[in-house]
Amino acid sequence: MCEGRVTWLGTDVMLLPQANLGPIGSGQIVEPCTVLFINETMSTASDIEATLHRFDVVDDVWSRDFANCIIIQTRFEKYGRAAVKTLKKMLSKVSGVEKIHVLNIQNLSDALPEGPYFLNHGRLHQAFRLYADVNGAFIVSTVPSDDHGTFRSLDCSAYGEQHPSALTIAVPSRLYFKRTKEKPYAGLRLAIKDNIDLKGLKTGASSRAYTSLYPPRKHSAEIVQRLLELGFVIVGKAKTTQFADSEWPTSDWVDYHAPFNPRGDGYLTTSGSSAGSAAAVASYPWLDFALGTDSLGSIRAPAAAQEIFGMRSSLGAASFQGIIPYSPQFDTVGGFARTAREFRVLAEALYGKPTQIETVENKKPTKILYPTDYWSLRHNLTQDVFNAAITKIESFLGMSRTEISLEKTWQQHRPSNITESLSDYMKHVFEWGANPDQWTGHFKDFLPEYEERFGKPPVLNPQLRFKVEYLPTVTPEQQAEALRRLKVYQDWFYKHVMPPADITGHSSTVMVLPWTDGIPDYRDRYRHGPQKFTGIGFFFYNIGTYAEAPEIIIPGKKTVLVEIPPFIGLLTLSQAGTTPYVSKYTGKTERLPAALGIVGAKGSDVSLAQLVSDIFDGATVQYPQEKSQKPLSPRL
C-alpha cells in the first residue's frame, strides 16, 4: 500500500500535504485539479488551453485528468463578482473543465506553484507520480519531510502485483519549480549513491549490519547540500557495492541483489561500485541525474557498461565530507547523465562554472594523446567503432591523434634512481596507498562497535570478508612508499605526458582510452570464490586516477526523443557506438555498448565536460523558454 495513493487512467500518483490555500469547496475525496495563476488582466480560453498543453508537454505528473477541476489564483478583486463570473464563463469553454474555483490572493508570495494537485475535503495536496524501480537500481525511495532539508523514506508499494520486488519511486511535478538566479537547476531530479549522507535517512552502503548499527544522518553530505541549494530534487538513494568496494554481480552481492543493466539482453553486468546510480539513469527517463563516487573506476566502469555519460572528477574538485570514505588519496564525487549536454549541466552544478567561462569555452585542446600501450584492441569491430569516435574528435579539433607509449616515455624520462618499468613501479600504489585508509577510516571502528552492540561480528559480503583480514597487513611503511611513488608519477605525468591545466581550468591536451573490449560480461557468471581485489597492477583506468585528473566516459550511439525538462527535442547522438554480440539468453544478436574515456589535466573538469558536449551532441538542446502568455503568468 501507499500513503495517499490514487490511480488515474492507469497512472499511479500520490498526494502529500500542501499549503493552507483554502478551504476550497467541501466534501471532495482526492479530486484531481489544476492550480493556475492569472494576473489582473483577463485571460482567454485559448490562453488557458495553451498553458494546459504546455503542462502536458513538459511534465510527466500532470495529465488531462487534472483539468477536470481548475483552481484560479487571482489578484483582481477590484473587478468584483462580475469579473469572477466572466472568468468562470470563459473557463467553462476550455476542453474537459467541469469544476471551477476562483480564489483571490493578497500577495504573490501566497500563491501556490501552478500544476497538478489533489483536493481532499477542501484542502490542496501536491501530486507525486509513482514509478516502479523495475531494474532494482534504488535502495530507498525518498520524499521531503516536514523539516526543511530533511528526507524520509517513502513507505509505499504501488506495483506489488506486477513487479513484486520493485520499490516505488515518487517524483514531484516539474511545474512546481521555477528556475531563478539562486536556483538555476530547480526541479531537476537526482538520485544519490547510498554511501552519501542524506539528512533524515540512514546511510547503508549496501550493508545490513552497517544500516542496523547507525542512526539516520543528522546532516546531508556537503555536495548534496550544495545541489539542494541549487534547486535539485532528490528522489531516492541508489544501490552501491558494499562500502563501494569491488564486487561482481551477482555472486558478491549477498546482503542485497545487484541492479539490472538495461542494455543488451538485460542480463549484462552493471559493474560497480556506483552500479545503482548508473542503472537508474540508464533505465529511467523520468530521472535526470545520479551521483556516484569513484576511487579506482567506480563511476567510469558502470557508465561504460550501461551506455551513459559518467565522470571521475579531479581529486578535490568537490567535497567528500559526509560520504563513507575509501581513501582520501583517491576518493572523488561525480555523476551520470544520458546525454553530453545534460552531463555538462551536471558538471557545472557539481564543480562550478569557471570565472572566465567565455575564455574557457572558446579554447580547444591542441593535442590528442593515443597511448599505444592500450591500443589497438583485439576485438576488431570495437576498435573500428573507437576509431570512428576518435576521428570525430580529430575532426572537431582539427588535428590528428598523437601516438605515445607511456612505457617508453617513462623509460626516457623516469628519475635516474629508478630502474623499474612504469607498470612495475606503480604496481602496488593503490594496494599500499589506498587500502590502509579503508581500514583506519572505516573498518577499524565499525567492526568493534557492531560487535559491542550486538555481541557478534557483522556479516559482510565475500569481498569485504576477505578485505577485513587483508587490510591490517599493509604496513605504514608500504603506504608511505606508495604515496611517494604517486608523487613521482604525477611529476612525471605533468612534465612529460600532459601539461597541467591553465589558470582558467583549460587542458591543452586530452588522452583517449578504451573502456570496453567487445566481450559481453554477464551478471550470472559463476566464480570460484571472491575476487579478492586489492588494486594491484597498473592499467588504463589508473592513468588518470594517479594523475588526480578528470576522466569522462563517452557511451554508445543512440537516438532518443527527450520530452523531459530541461531538455526537449530529438537527439541523434553520434557517440562511441555499439558492437554486436549473440546473447546466450536470447540466442539473438544484441548490441553491446562501446565506451571511450577522455582524460584531461587535473582541474579541467568543467572544460572537459564542455568539450565533450560540443563534440558529441548531435543536436542543439536548450532550456525551454517560458512563453509570454498574457494575462496568464506562471508563479514566480
XYZ file of C-alpha atoms in Angstrom:
636
model
C 0.000 0.000 0.000
C 0.982 3.636 -0.387
C 0.235 6.779 1.594
C -2.357 8.833 -0.279
C -2.021 6.717 -3.404
C -4.593 7.065 -6.145
C -4.745 5.893 -9.757
C -5.962 7.946 -12.701
C -6.243 6.197 -16.074
C -3.537 3.727 -15.132
C -1.120 6.325 -13.770
C -0.275 5.994 -10.095
C 0.089 9.266 -8.263
C 0.498 10.195 -4.624
C -0.621 13.212 -2.670
C 1.439 14.902 0.017
C 0.362 17.622 2.455
C 0.406 21.109 0.966
C -0.175 24.739 1.767
C -3.011 26.476 3.568
C -4.768 27.769 0.489
C -8.444 27.387 1.051
C -10.646 25.776 2.171
C -11.861 25.229 -1.375
C -15.344 23.863 -1.683
C -16.066 20.880 0.539
C -16.546 17.138 0.571
C -14.039 16.215 -2.115
C -12.200 12.924 -1.800
C -8.839 13.127 -3.577
C -10.208 15.032 -6.532
C -7.560 15.911 -9.163
C -7.301 19.570 -10.061
C -5.011 22.090 -11.741
C -3.905 25.243 -9.969
C -3.257 28.291 -12.187
C -2.382 31.902 -11.547
C -3.923 34.753 -13.521
C -2.788 38.345 -13.334
C -5.128 41.305 -13.171
C -5.712 41.213 -16.923
C -8.405 38.786 -18.061
C -7.300 35.603 -19.882
C -8.935 33.893 -22.829
C -9.865 30.266 -23.294
C -7.082 29.890 -25.856
C -4.550 31.174 -23.289
C -5.657 28.523 -20.816
C -5.618 25.818 -23.492
C -2.051 26.777 -24.445
C -0.954 26.622 -20.820
C -2.506 23.200 -20.285
C -0.861 21.964 -23.485
C 2.490 23.191 -22.174
C 1.877 21.360 -18.913
C 1.175 18.184 -20.864
C 4.437 18.522 -22.810
C 6.869 19.404 -20.047
C 5.504 17.430 -17.102
C 5.096 13.686 -16.555
C 2.906 14.113 -13.456
C 0.213 16.391 -14.914
C -2.338 14.849 -17.269
C -5.702 15.898 -18.685
C -7.379 14.238 -15.710
C -6.204 17.204 -13.644
C -8.009 19.642 -15.972
C -11.404 18.456 -14.814
C -11.230 20.925 -11.941
C -9.483 24.298 -12.331
C -8.466 26.455 -9.384
C -7.588 30.007 -10.363
C -5.495 32.190 -8.074
C -6.094 35.856 -8.857
C -5.435 39.355 -7.587
C -8.260 41.158 -9.425
C -10.657 41.510 -6.519
C -11.109 45.109 -7.588
C -13.176 43.837 -10.516
C -15.661 42.251 -8.125
C -18.078 39.423 -8.690
C -18.733 40.340 -12.295
C -15.124 39.632 -13.238
C -15.180 36.303 -11.425
C -18.399 35.368 -13.226
C -16.840 36.294 -16.572
C -13.721 34.282 -15.761
C -15.744 31.209 -14.873
C -17.746 31.516 -18.069
C -14.530 31.699 -20.080
C -13.023 28.675 -18.298
C -16.122 26.615 -18.944
C -15.209 26.752 -22.648
C -11.878 25.006 -22.028
C -11.974 21.369 -23.042
C -12.561 18.966 -20.162
C -13.154 21.594 -17.475
C -16.187 20.814 -15.321
C -15.467 22.493 -11.996
C -14.024 25.950 -11.387
C -12.885 27.648 -8.192
C -11.621 31.228 -8.128
C -9.527 32.368 -5.176
C -8.428 35.937 -4.550
C -4.948 36.180 -3.048
C -3.470 39.232 -1.399
C 0.224 38.714 -2.208
C 2.179 36.879 -4.852
C 4.067 35.118 -2.092
C 0.811 33.480 -1.028
C 0.278 31.831 -4.404
C 0.952 28.134 -4.860
C 3.073 26.915 -7.770
C 0.964 26.101 -10.793
C 0.428 22.457 -11.645
C -1.395 19.282 -10.568
C -2.889 18.946 -7.091
C -5.499 16.953 -5.281
C -8.431 18.464 -3.415
C -9.297 16.488 -0.340
C -12.035 17.880 1.890
C -11.281 21.409 0.778
C -7.501 21.194 1.190
C -4.884 21.053 -1.562
C -2.134 18.435 -1.700
C 0.792 18.230 -4.116
C 0.758 15.302 -6.534
C 3.726 12.984 -6.950
C 3.835 10.427 -9.744
C 4.776 6.900 -8.751
C 7.201 4.842 -10.829
C 8.271 1.235 -10.359
C 12.001 0.617 -9.956
C 11.833 -2.424 -12.224
C 15.631 -2.746 -12.568
C 16.315 -2.627 -8.846
C 18.510 0.462 -9.033
C 17.323 2.043 -5.773
C 17.812 1.010 -2.162
C 15.276 3.534 -0.819
C 12.722 5.943 -2.275
C 12.730 9.370 -0.628
C 10.314 12.232 -0.178
C 10.769 15.521 1.716
C 9.738 15.533 5.362
C 8.101 18.413 7.189
C 11.505 19.557 8.469
C 13.121 21.645 5.721
C 16.100 19.915 4.118
C 15.236 16.590 5.728
C 14.032 13.447 3.962
C 12.159 10.315 4.875
C 11.660 7.023 3.110
C 8.525 6.511 1.062
C 6.610 3.649 2.642
C 4.824 2.618 -0.478
C 4.226 -0.413 -2.666
C 2.260 0.629 -5.711
C 3.259 -2.126 -8.126
C 3.425 -5.232 -5.947
C 1.397 -7.435 -8.253
C 3.158 -6.520 -11.498
C 6.657 -6.019 -10.057
C 6.745 -7.865 -6.720
C 10.216 -6.800 -5.571
C 10.305 -3.309 -7.067
C 10.485 -0.194 -4.952
C 8.094 2.617 -5.776
C 9.770 5.945 -6.547
C 7.770 9.169 -6.174
C 8.626 12.193 -8.311
C 7.076 15.660 -7.886
C 5.586 17.636 -10.734
C 8.194 19.646 -12.613
C 5.677 22.506 -12.711
C 6.203 23.229 -9.016
C 9.711 24.521 -9.651
C 10.818 27.790 -11.191
C 14.431 28.351 -12.151
C 15.913 31.507 -10.677
C 19.353 33.002 -10.383
C 19.637 31.460 -6.919
C 18.217 28.082 -8.002
C 19.269 27.601 -11.628
C 18.654 23.834 -11.504
C 15.254 23.932 -9.801
C 13.234 20.763 -10.310
C 15.963 18.570 -11.786
C 15.593 15.075 -10.323
C 18.575 13.402 -8.729
C 19.408 10.039 -7.177
C 22.388 9.686 -4.859
C 24.577 6.682 -4.113
C 23.929 5.073 -0.734
C 27.379 5.806 0.639
C 26.433 9.518 0.599
C 24.663 11.029 3.592
C 21.141 12.405 3.260
C 19.646 14.147 6.276
C 16.901 12.107 7.920
C 17.881 8.770 6.363
C 20.403 6.096 7.178
C 23.477 5.641 5.027
C 23.640 1.896 4.474
C 26.407 1.350 1.896
C 24.718 -1.933 0.924
C 25.448 -3.443 4.348
C 22.614 -4.694 6.524
C 24.949 -4.672 9.516
C 26.061 -1.086 8.966
C 22.475 0.021 8.404
C 21.329 -1.598 11.653
C 24.159 -0.079 13.706
C 23.979 3.625 12.978
C 21.035 6.075 13.207
C 19.725 8.343 10.442
C 22.142 11.088 9.456
C 21.682 14.493 11.029
C 23.224 16.298 8.074
C 23.424 15.804 4.332
C 26.813 15.492 2.682
C 28.279 18.853 1.674
C 27.925 18.156 -2.050
C 24.289 17.101 -1.560
C 23.538 20.266 0.393
C 25.109 22.300 -2.400
C 22.911 20.663 -5.031
C 19.775 21.061 -2.914
C 20.509 24.763 -2.537
C 20.857 24.996 -6.316
C 17.376 23.511 -6.723
C 17.920 19.805 -7.375
C 15.232 17.410 -6.134
C 16.374 14.138 -4.580
C 14.039 11.222 -5.251
C 15.989 8.290 -3.831
C 19.209 6.616 -2.800
C 20.766 4.189 -5.273
C 22.400 0.837 -4.614
C 26.156 0.512 -4.312
C 28.515 -2.378 -3.912
C 29.205 -2.938 -0.231
C 31.134 0.071 1.104
C 31.843 0.983 -2.544
C 34.372 -1.835 -2.852
C 34.851 -4.019 -5.913
C 32.198 -6.729 -6.309
C 30.918 -8.974 -9.058
C 27.205 -9.331 -9.678
C 25.553 -11.488 -8.703
C 27.935 -13.689 -6.707
C 29.408 -10.976 -4.447
C 26.099 -9.195 -3.803
C 24.866 -11.103 -0.738
C 23.121 -8.567 1.515
C 21.202 -7.038 -1.394
C 20.593 -8.005 -5.004
C 22.611 -6.254 -7.704
C 20.755 -3.857 -10.044
C 19.947 -4.868 -13.608
C 21.662 -3.354 -16.627
C 19.038 -2.311 -19.223
C 21.483 -2.593 -22.146
C 21.903 -5.559 -24.456
C 19.758 -8.505 -23.422
C 19.186 -7.038 -19.950
C 21.493 -9.505 -18.186
C 24.899 -7.897 -18.632
C 26.917 -6.778 -15.628
C 26.160 -3.385 -14.120
C 29.786 -3.193 -12.959
C 30.475 -1.181 -9.800
C 30.620 0.338 -7.355
C 28.155 3.063 -8.427
C 26.059 0.366 -10.073
C 22.679 1.588 -8.859
C 23.286 5.218 -9.784
C 24.240 4.219 -13.318
C 21.359 1.750 -13.655
C 18.854 4.383 -12.522
C 19.960 6.905 -15.147
C 20.279 4.245 -17.851
C 16.843 2.782 -17.101
C 14.523 5.668 -16.272
C 13.875 8.737 -18.451
C 11.975 10.344 -15.551
C 15.267 10.674 -13.646
C 17.670 13.388 -14.789
C 20.923 12.639 -12.973
C 22.561 10.469 -10.319
C 25.566 10.954 -8.061
C 28.283 8.368 -7.565
C 31.796 8.096 -6.225
C 34.945 6.932 -7.966
C 38.159 5.826 -6.263
C 39.505 3.475 -8.953
C 36.786 3.263 -11.631
C 33.537 3.129 -9.662
C 31.817 5.723 -11.877
C 33.626 5.112 -15.127
C 33.100 1.343 -15.291
C 29.298 1.425 -14.650
C 28.904 4.293 -17.126
C 30.752 2.285 -19.776
C 28.769 -0.873 -19.063
C 25.401 0.892 -19.139
C 25.936 3.259 -22.066
C 25.681 6.604 -20.308
C 27.955 9.533 -19.541
C 29.872 9.463 -16.288
C 32.956 11.210 -14.983
C 35.532 10.735 -12.291
C 36.440 14.248 -11.230
C 39.783 15.740 -10.331
C 40.764 14.846 -6.795
C 39.274 17.517 -4.526
C 37.012 19.052 -7.186
C 34.020 18.521 -4.870
C 33.832 17.962 -1.137
C 33.836 14.364 0.097
C 32.548 15.374 3.531
C 29.553 13.284 4.561
C 30.486 10.314 2.354
C 31.775 6.951 3.599
C 35.461 7.100 2.654
C 37.724 4.609 0.954
C 40.886 6.689 0.749
C 41.304 10.482 0.680
C 44.139 9.984 -1.790
C 41.696 8.626 -4.399
C 38.056 9.375 -3.434
C 36.123 11.621 -5.826
C 32.483 12.605 -6.369
C 30.948 12.548 -9.828
C 27.740 11.734 -11.613
C 25.825 10.231 -14.514
C 23.675 11.613 -17.352
C 22.211 10.257 -20.583
C 23.456 12.959 -22.958
C 26.620 15.012 -23.240
C 24.722 18.265 -22.860
C 22.964 17.043 -19.745
C 26.270 15.930 -18.301
C 27.716 19.365 -18.910
C 24.853 20.813 -16.838
C 25.605 18.388 -14.010
C 29.353 19.081 -14.133
C 28.781 22.822 -13.875
C 26.488 22.265 -10.887
C 28.953 19.948 -9.149
C 32.177 21.812 -9.772
C 31.101 25.359 -10.589
C 31.451 27.325 -13.787
C 34.924 28.812 -14.300
C 35.091 32.535 -13.583
C 36.395 33.091 -17.089
C 33.901 30.756 -18.712
C 33.778 32.534 -22.073
C 37.522 32.186 -22.404
C 37.368 28.509 -21.493
C 34.518 27.778 -23.874
C 36.451 29.249 -26.782
C 39.556 27.169 -26.108
C 40.167 23.779 -27.630
C 42.826 21.200 -26.822
C 45.810 21.259 -29.154
C 46.819 17.610 -28.769
C 45.053 14.225 -28.587
C 47.175 11.537 -26.962
C 46.675 7.971 -28.171
C 48.600 5.644 -25.819
C 49.711 2.637 -27.850
C 50.146 0.663 -24.618
C 46.341 0.146 -24.666
C 45.558 0.457 -28.378
C 44.753 -1.332 -30.653
C 42.156 -3.774 -29.353
C 41.998 -7.446 -30.266
C 38.287 -7.099 -30.996
C 38.373 -5.525 -34.452
C 34.760 -4.337 -34.536
C 35.200 -2.472 -31.270
C 38.465 -0.964 -32.484
C 36.646 0.225 -35.632
C 33.956 1.860 -33.516
C 36.565 3.629 -31.401
C 38.475 4.780 -34.477
C 35.301 6.405 -35.797
C 34.729 8.185 -32.478
C 38.336 9.381 -32.281
C 38.128 10.562 -35.885
C 35.137 12.671 -34.839
C 37.230 14.228 -32.074
C 40.078 14.830 -34.529
C 37.726 16.497 -36.983
C 36.281 18.773 -34.320
C 39.695 19.811 -33.035
C 41.286 19.997 -36.482
C 44.216 17.690 -35.733
C 45.320 14.069 -35.818
C 45.951 11.925 -32.785
C 49.480 11.727 -31.419
C 50.642 8.219 -30.629
C 52.549 7.841 -27.390
C 53.945 4.888 -25.488
C 53.722 5.582 -21.786
C 56.248 2.862 -21.037
C 58.801 4.282 -23.476
C 58.183 7.811 -22.239
C 58.749 6.565 -18.704
C 61.974 4.851 -19.683
C 63.226 8.065 -21.292
C 62.252 10.454 -18.506
C 61.994 8.489 -15.258
C 64.152 9.604 -12.326
C 67.712 8.335 -12.624
C 67.494 6.254 -9.451
C 64.549 4.193 -10.801
C 65.176 1.130 -12.949
C 61.717 -0.449 -12.908
C 59.227 -0.212 -15.752
C 56.197 2.051 -15.274
C 53.858 -0.881 -14.664
C 56.219 -2.463 -12.132
C 56.967 0.811 -10.360
C 53.258 1.620 -9.958
C 52.065 -1.956 -9.378
C 51.393 -1.609 -5.636
C 50.479 2.074 -5.437
C 46.746 1.612 -4.906
C 47.155 -1.582 -2.890
C 49.554 0.070 -0.451
C 48.365 3.649 -0.706
C 44.571 3.327 -0.503
C 43.744 0.153 1.397
C 45.195 1.200 4.775
C 42.857 4.213 4.703
C 39.883 1.908 4.220
C 40.904 0.176 7.452
C 41.747 3.199 9.604
C 38.991 5.422 8.210
C 36.170 2.912 8.378
C 36.502 -0.749 9.376
C 38.719 -0.262 12.411
C 35.832 1.478 14.205
C 32.828 -0.164 12.571
C 33.736 -3.769 13.358
C 34.241 -3.433 17.157
C 31.302 -1.021 17.507
C 28.987 -3.543 15.878
C 30.283 -6.445 17.936
C 29.992 -4.492 21.168
C 26.364 -3.652 20.477
C 25.126 -6.950 19.033
C 27.507 -9.421 20.630
C 28.697 -10.872 17.336
C 30.766 -9.719 14.353
C 28.936 -8.148 11.407
C 28.180 -10.275 8.369
C 29.929 -8.893 5.288
C 29.850 -9.727 1.610
C 32.612 -12.090 0.333
C 34.972 -9.372 -0.956
C 34.715 -7.477 2.329
C 35.188 -10.621 4.429
C 38.473 -11.054 2.636
C 39.287 -7.374 2.989
C 38.958 -7.181 6.780
C 41.590 -9.918 7.105
C 43.862 -8.408 4.475
C 43.698 -4.673 5.256
C 45.648 -4.673 8.541
C 48.564 -6.456 6.833
C 49.535 -3.380 4.790
C 52.194 -1.542 6.762
C 52.602 2.209 7.323
C 55.962 1.947 5.559
C 54.296 0.479 2.474
C 51.704 3.247 2.430
C 54.391 5.919 2.725
C 56.273 4.357 -0.174
C 53.106 4.195 -2.291
C 52.364 7.877 -1.721
C 55.955 8.769 -2.567
C 55.677 6.862 -5.844
C 52.365 8.534 -6.556
C 54.080 11.930 -6.299
C 56.872 10.745 -8.616
C 54.250 9.651 -11.162
C 52.381 12.945 -11.026
C 55.560 14.981 -11.526
C 56.493 12.803 -14.493
C 52.979 12.810 -15.979
C 52.525 16.592 -15.978
C 56.041 17.241 -17.224
C 56.420 14.603 -19.938
C 52.896 13.384 -20.859
C 50.213 16.023 -20.319
C 50.805 19.693 -19.449
C 48.940 20.998 -16.387
C 45.660 22.862 -16.863
C 45.954 26.635 -17.107
C 44.529 29.120 -14.632
C 41.095 29.042 -16.331
C 40.796 25.257 -15.986
C 41.598 24.533 -19.638
C 43.567 21.416 -20.601
C 45.617 21.832 -23.758
C 45.933 18.050 -24.103
C 43.461 15.187 -23.807
C 44.011 11.440 -23.836
C 41.668 8.780 -25.248
C 41.361 5.345 -23.619
C 39.266 2.207 -24.336
C 36.808 1.261 -21.588
C 35.144 -1.692 -23.330
C 36.577 -4.638 -25.226
C 33.637 -6.052 -27.196
C 33.225 -9.095 -24.942
C 29.913 -9.470 -23.050
C 30.181 -9.858 -19.281
C 27.059 -11.424 -17.776
C 25.641 -10.913 -14.302
C 25.368 -14.665 -13.637
C 28.977 -15.703 -14.213
C 29.965 -18.363 -11.673
C 33.187 -17.743 -9.752
C 35.489 -19.986 -7.775
C 35.373 -17.514 -4.892
C 35.528 -13.810 -4.066
C 37.701 -11.820 -6.391
C 39.966 -10.598 -3.584
C 40.588 -7.338 -5.388
C 43.218 -5.101 -3.791
C 44.101 -2.839 -6.709
C 47.399 -4.500 -7.675
C 48.659 -3.571 -11.136
C 48.766 -0.624 -13.498
C 46.046 -0.478 -16.147
C 44.313 2.068 -18.366
C 41.999 3.132 -15.541
C 44.997 4.030 -13.339
C 46.382 6.650 -15.724
C 44.015 9.496 -14.921
C 43.362 8.308 -11.369
C 47.020 8.547 -10.389
C 47.289 11.954 -12.072
C 44.338 13.156 -9.927
C 42.744 14.071 -13.257
C 39.170 14.060 -14.583
C 38.074 11.337 -16.993
C 34.712 11.278 -18.739
C 33.106 8.224 -20.351
C 31.566 8.617 -23.814
C 28.836 5.977 -24.338
C 27.347 4.328 -27.389
C 25.407 5.843 -30.253
C 21.678 6.267 -29.870
C 18.750 8.384 -30.977
C 16.320 9.450 -28.297
C 13.289 11.675 -28.060
C 13.634 13.774 -24.942
C 10.500 15.466 -23.645
C 11.544 15.959 -20.042
C 12.707 19.410 -18.960
C 15.151 20.978 -19.108
C 15.921 19.131 -22.341
C 13.304 18.964 -25.051
C 13.985 17.767 -28.568
C 15.080 14.905 -30.797
C 18.681 13.928 -30.188
C 20.703 11.882 -32.649
C 23.829 11.292 -30.638
C 26.922 10.309 -32.610
C 28.922 8.912 -29.737
C 31.252 5.966 -29.453
C 28.879 3.351 -30.897
C 27.970 -0.274 -30.139
C 29.111 -3.693 -31.317
C 27.034 -6.839 -31.940
C 27.088 -9.980 -29.822
C 24.949 -13.092 -29.750
C 23.203 -13.338 -26.403
C 23.435 -16.640 -24.572
C 19.948 -15.864 -23.245
C 18.011 -14.777 -26.312
C 20.100 -16.502 -28.971
C 19.776 -13.302 -30.976
C 22.177 -10.566 -31.946
C 22.129 -7.838 -29.322
C 24.038 -4.569 -29.069
C 26.947 -4.248 -26.666
C 27.950 -0.754 -25.529
C 31.325 0.580 -26.588
C 32.683 3.306 -24.352
C 35.583 5.679 -24.761
C 37.332 7.514 -21.932
C 38.709 11.022 -22.341
C 41.227 12.276 -19.756
C 42.106 15.926 -19.190
C 44.583 17.587 -16.860
C 43.740 17.995 -13.183
C 41.340 20.904 -12.674
C 39.846 20.781 -16.174
C 36.613 19.053 -15.104
C 34.125 21.605 -16.405
C 36.033 22.457 -19.573
C 36.323 18.709 -20.326
C 32.558 18.300 -19.933
C 32.027 21.334 -22.173
C 34.355 19.894 -24.812
C 32.581 16.544 -24.833
C 29.229 18.302 -25.088
C 30.429 20.356 -28.053
C 31.776 17.275 -29.841
C 29.192 14.606 -29.112
C 25.868 16.410 -29.004
C 24.193 15.639 -32.299
C 21.557 18.324 -31.805
C 21.342 21.624 -30.015
C 19.096 21.287 -26.999
C 18.377 24.274 -24.811
C 16.448 25.023 -21.676
C 12.834 25.686 -22.704
C 11.904 29.357 -22.537
C 8.806 30.362 -20.669
C 6.300 31.654 -23.180
C 4.846 35.062 -22.520
C 1.186 34.216 -22.309
C -0.591 37.304 -21.080
C -2.535 37.599 -18.945
C -1.725 34.052 -17.715
C 1.520 34.103 -15.727
C 3.277 31.206 -14.024
C 4.040 31.682 -10.362
C 7.499 33.128 -9.774
